[in-house]
Amino acid sequence: MPIMRTLVCVLTLCGLSFGASTEGPEITRNQISGFRSEGVGLIATILRFSEEEKLPVAIEFIDAQALREPLAFDLGRMSIAQALDTILRHAPRYRWRWQDGILRIA
């Protein structure tokens, strides 16, 4: 049994680290070609943006307004950091940071 438990732990750790980005905060300086979102809330916007830019994301808190209030964005060429600042400007209670290879929204 201990061997099986060890194997499961190793496979789990490998699986978790496989998709994690090893890049530091410089990833937020990468340029996006554009991003468009309309008629969905902040949370859906962040999830879509992170999916398009292939950024692992963790949202630490979700309030009702962030789910329901529709937003519209049509962003041109800019850095990931500038895009996140622009998106979160519409929800000043939220902030973003890049930590341990994950985009954290709190």
mmCIF file of C-alpha atoms in Angstrom:
data_model
loop_
_atom_site.group_PDB
_atom_site.id
_atom_site.type_symbol
_atom_site.label_atom_id
_atom_site.label_comp_id
_atom_site.label_asym_id
_atom_site.label_seq_id
_atom_site.Cartn_x
_atom_site.Cartn_y
_atom_site.Cartn_z
ATOM 1 C CA MET A 1 0.000 0.000 0.000
ATOM 2 C CA PRO A 2 2.722 2.598 0.776
ATOM 3 C CA ILE A 3 4.129 2.185 -2.755
ATOM 4 C CA MET A 4 0.709 2.782 -4.294
ATOM 5 C CA ARG A 5 0.164 5.863 -2.114
ATOM 6 C CA THR A 6 3.605 7.223 -3.111
ATOM 7 C CA LEU A 7 2.882 6.601 -6.791
ATOM 8 C CA VAL A 8 -0.439 8.430 -6.549
ATOM 9 C CA CYS A 9 1.273 11.401 -4.847
ATOM 10 C CA VAL A 10 4.014 11.571 -7.498
ATOM 11 C CA LEU A 11 1.512 11.392 -10.354
ATOM 12 C CA THR A 12 -0.608 14.090 -8.736
ATOM 13 C CA LEU A 13 2.388 16.399 -8.318
ATOM 14 C CA CYS A 14 3.482 15.787 -11.908
ATOM 15 C CA GLY A 15 -0.003 16.550 -13.137
ATOM 16 C CA LEU A 16 -0.178 19.764 -11.145
ATOM 17 C CA SER A 17 3.205 21.005 -12.297
ATOM 18 C CA PHE A 18 2.714 20.000 -15.939
ATOM 19 C CA GLY A 19 0.267 22.810 -16.721
ATOM 20 C CA ALA A 20 1.794 25.451 -14.463
ATOM 21 C CA SER A 21 3.705 28.288 -16.026
ATOM 22 C CA THR A 22 7.292 28.675 -14.880
ATOM 23 C CA GLU A 23 7.540 32.202 -16.251
ATOM 24 C CA GLY A 24 7.860 35.060 -13.817
ATOM 25 C CA PRO A 25 6.030 38.385 -13.780
ATOM 26 C CA GLU A 26 7.566 39.247 -17.162
ATOM 27 C CA ILE A 27 4.760 37.235 -18.761
ATOM 28 C CA THR A 28 2.444 40.151 -17.969
ATOM 29 C CA ARG A 29 4.560 42.316 -20.297
ATOM 30 C CA ASN A 30 3.679 40.082 -23.263
ATOM 31 C CA GLN A 31 1.562 41.816 -25.882
ATOM 32 C CA ILE A 32 -1.961 40.791 -26.795
ATOM 33 C CA SER A 33 -3.223 41.484 -30.292
ATOM 34 C CA GLY A 34 -6.647 42.386 -28.928
ATOM 35 C CA PHE A 35 -9.501 41.186 -26.778
ATOM 36 C CA ARG A 36 -13.232 41.631 -27.189
ATOM 37 C CA SER A 37 -15.943 40.714 -24.709
ATOM 38 C CA GLU A 38 -19.509 41.930 -24.453
ATOM 39 C CA GLY A 39 -22.590 41.206 -22.401
ATOM 40 C CA VAL A 40 -20.991 39.061 -19.703
ATOM 41 C CA GLY A 41 -19.865 39.837 -16.172
ATOM 42 C CA LEU A 42 -16.398 40.457 -14.834
ATOM 43 C CA ILE A 43 -15.770 36.852 -13.831
ATOM 44 C CA ALA A 44 -16.702 35.476 -17.259
ATOM 45 C CA THR A 45 -14.562 38.198 -18.861
ATOM 46 C CA ILE A 46 -11.521 37.292 -16.749
ATOM 47 C CA LEU A 47 -11.976 33.577 -17.412
ATOM 48 C CA ARG A 48 -12.260 34.155 -21.154
ATOM 49 C CA PHE A 49 -9.260 36.489 -21.206
ATOM 50 C CA SER A 50 -7.121 34.032 -19.245
ATOM 51 C CA GLU A 51 -8.183 31.207 -21.548
ATOM 52 C CA GLU A 52 -7.328 33.173 -24.703
ATOM 53 C CA GLU A 53 -3.949 34.212 -23.326
ATOM 54 C CA LYS A 54 -3.284 30.765 -21.801
ATOM 55 C CA LEU A 55 -2.848 32.130 -18.284
ATOM 56 C CA PRO A 56 -3.564 29.936 -15.277
ATOM 57 C CA VAL A 57 -5.965 31.931 -13.106
ATOM 58 C CA ALA A 58 -7.241 31.817 -9.529
ATOM 59 C CA ILE A 59 -10.132 34.015 -8.455
ATOM 60 C CA GLU A 60 -10.085 34.330 -4.690
ATOM 61 C CA PHE A 61 -13.450 36.026 -4.202
ATOM 62 C CA ILE A 62 -16.579 36.340 -6.333
ATOM 63 C CA ASP A 63 -19.384 38.723 -5.520
ATOM 64 C CA ALA A 64 -22.844 38.821 -7.108
ATOM 65 C CA GLN A 65 -22.173 42.028 -9.049
ATOM 66 C CA ALA A 66 -19.077 40.524 -10.682
ATOM 67 C CA LEU A 67 -21.224 37.653 -11.926
ATOM 68 C CA ARG A 68 -24.264 39.581 -13.129
ATOM 69 C CA GLU A 69 -23.317 43.084 -14.239
ATOM 70 C CA PRO A 70 -22.589 42.920 -17.980
ATOM 71 C CA LEU A 71 -19.434 44.614 -19.223
ATOM 72 C CA ALA A 72 -18.127 45.398 -22.696
ATOM 73 C CA PHE A 73 -14.481 45.543 -23.787
ATOM 74 C CA ASP A 74 -12.816 46.016 -27.137
ATOM 75 C CA LEU A 75 -9.123 46.167 -26.360
ATOM 76 C CA GLY A 76 -6.442 46.735 -28.973
ATOM 77 C CA ARG A 77 -2.773 45.847 -28.861
ATOM 78 C CA MET A 78 -1.402 46.215 -25.331
ATOM 79 C CA SER A 79 0.406 44.245 -22.666
ATOM 80 C CA ILE A 80 -1.345 41.622 -20.564
ATOM 81 C CA ALA A 81 -0.793 43.883 -17.536
ATOM 82 C CA GLN A 82 -2.436 46.841 -19.290
ATOM 83 C CA ALA A 83 -5.372 44.672 -20.379
ATOM 84 C CA LEU A 84 -5.905 43.390 -16.834
ATOM 85 C CA ASP A 85 -5.696 46.936 -15.460
ATOM 86 C CA THR A 86 -8.293 48.065 -18.005
ATOM 87 C CA ILE A 87 -10.667 45.181 -17.263
ATOM 88 C CA LEU A 88 -10.382 45.565 -13.493
ATOM 89 C CA ARG A 89 -10.803 49.339 -13.673
ATOM 90 C CA HIS A 90 -14.526 48.536 -13.977
ATOM 91 C CA ALA A 91 -14.418 46.674 -10.658
ATOM 92 C CA PRO A 92 -12.167 48.664 -8.305
ATOM 93 C CA ARG A 93 -12.696 46.209 -5.449
ATOM 94 C CA TYR A 94 -10.621 43.645 -7.391
ATOM 95 C CA ARG A 95 -6.859 43.601 -7.910
ATOM 96 C CA TRP A 96 -4.582 41.261 -9.844
ATOM 97 C CA ARG A 97 -1.086 39.934 -9.202
ATOM 98 C CA TRP A 98 1.160 37.315 -10.782
ATOM 99 C CA GLN A 99 2.279 34.877 -8.104
ATOM 100 C CA ASP A 100 3.852 31.422 -8.323
ATOM 101 C CA GLY A 101 3.035 31.112 -12.029
ATOM 102 C CA ILE A 102 -0.650 31.971 -11.557
ATOM 103 C CA LEU A 103 -2.688 35.070 -12.280
ATOM 104 C CA ARG A 104 -4.420 35.773 -8.961
ATOM 105 C CA ILE A 105 -7.513 37.943 -8.831
ATOM 106 C CA ALA A 106 -8.592 39.098 -5.383
#
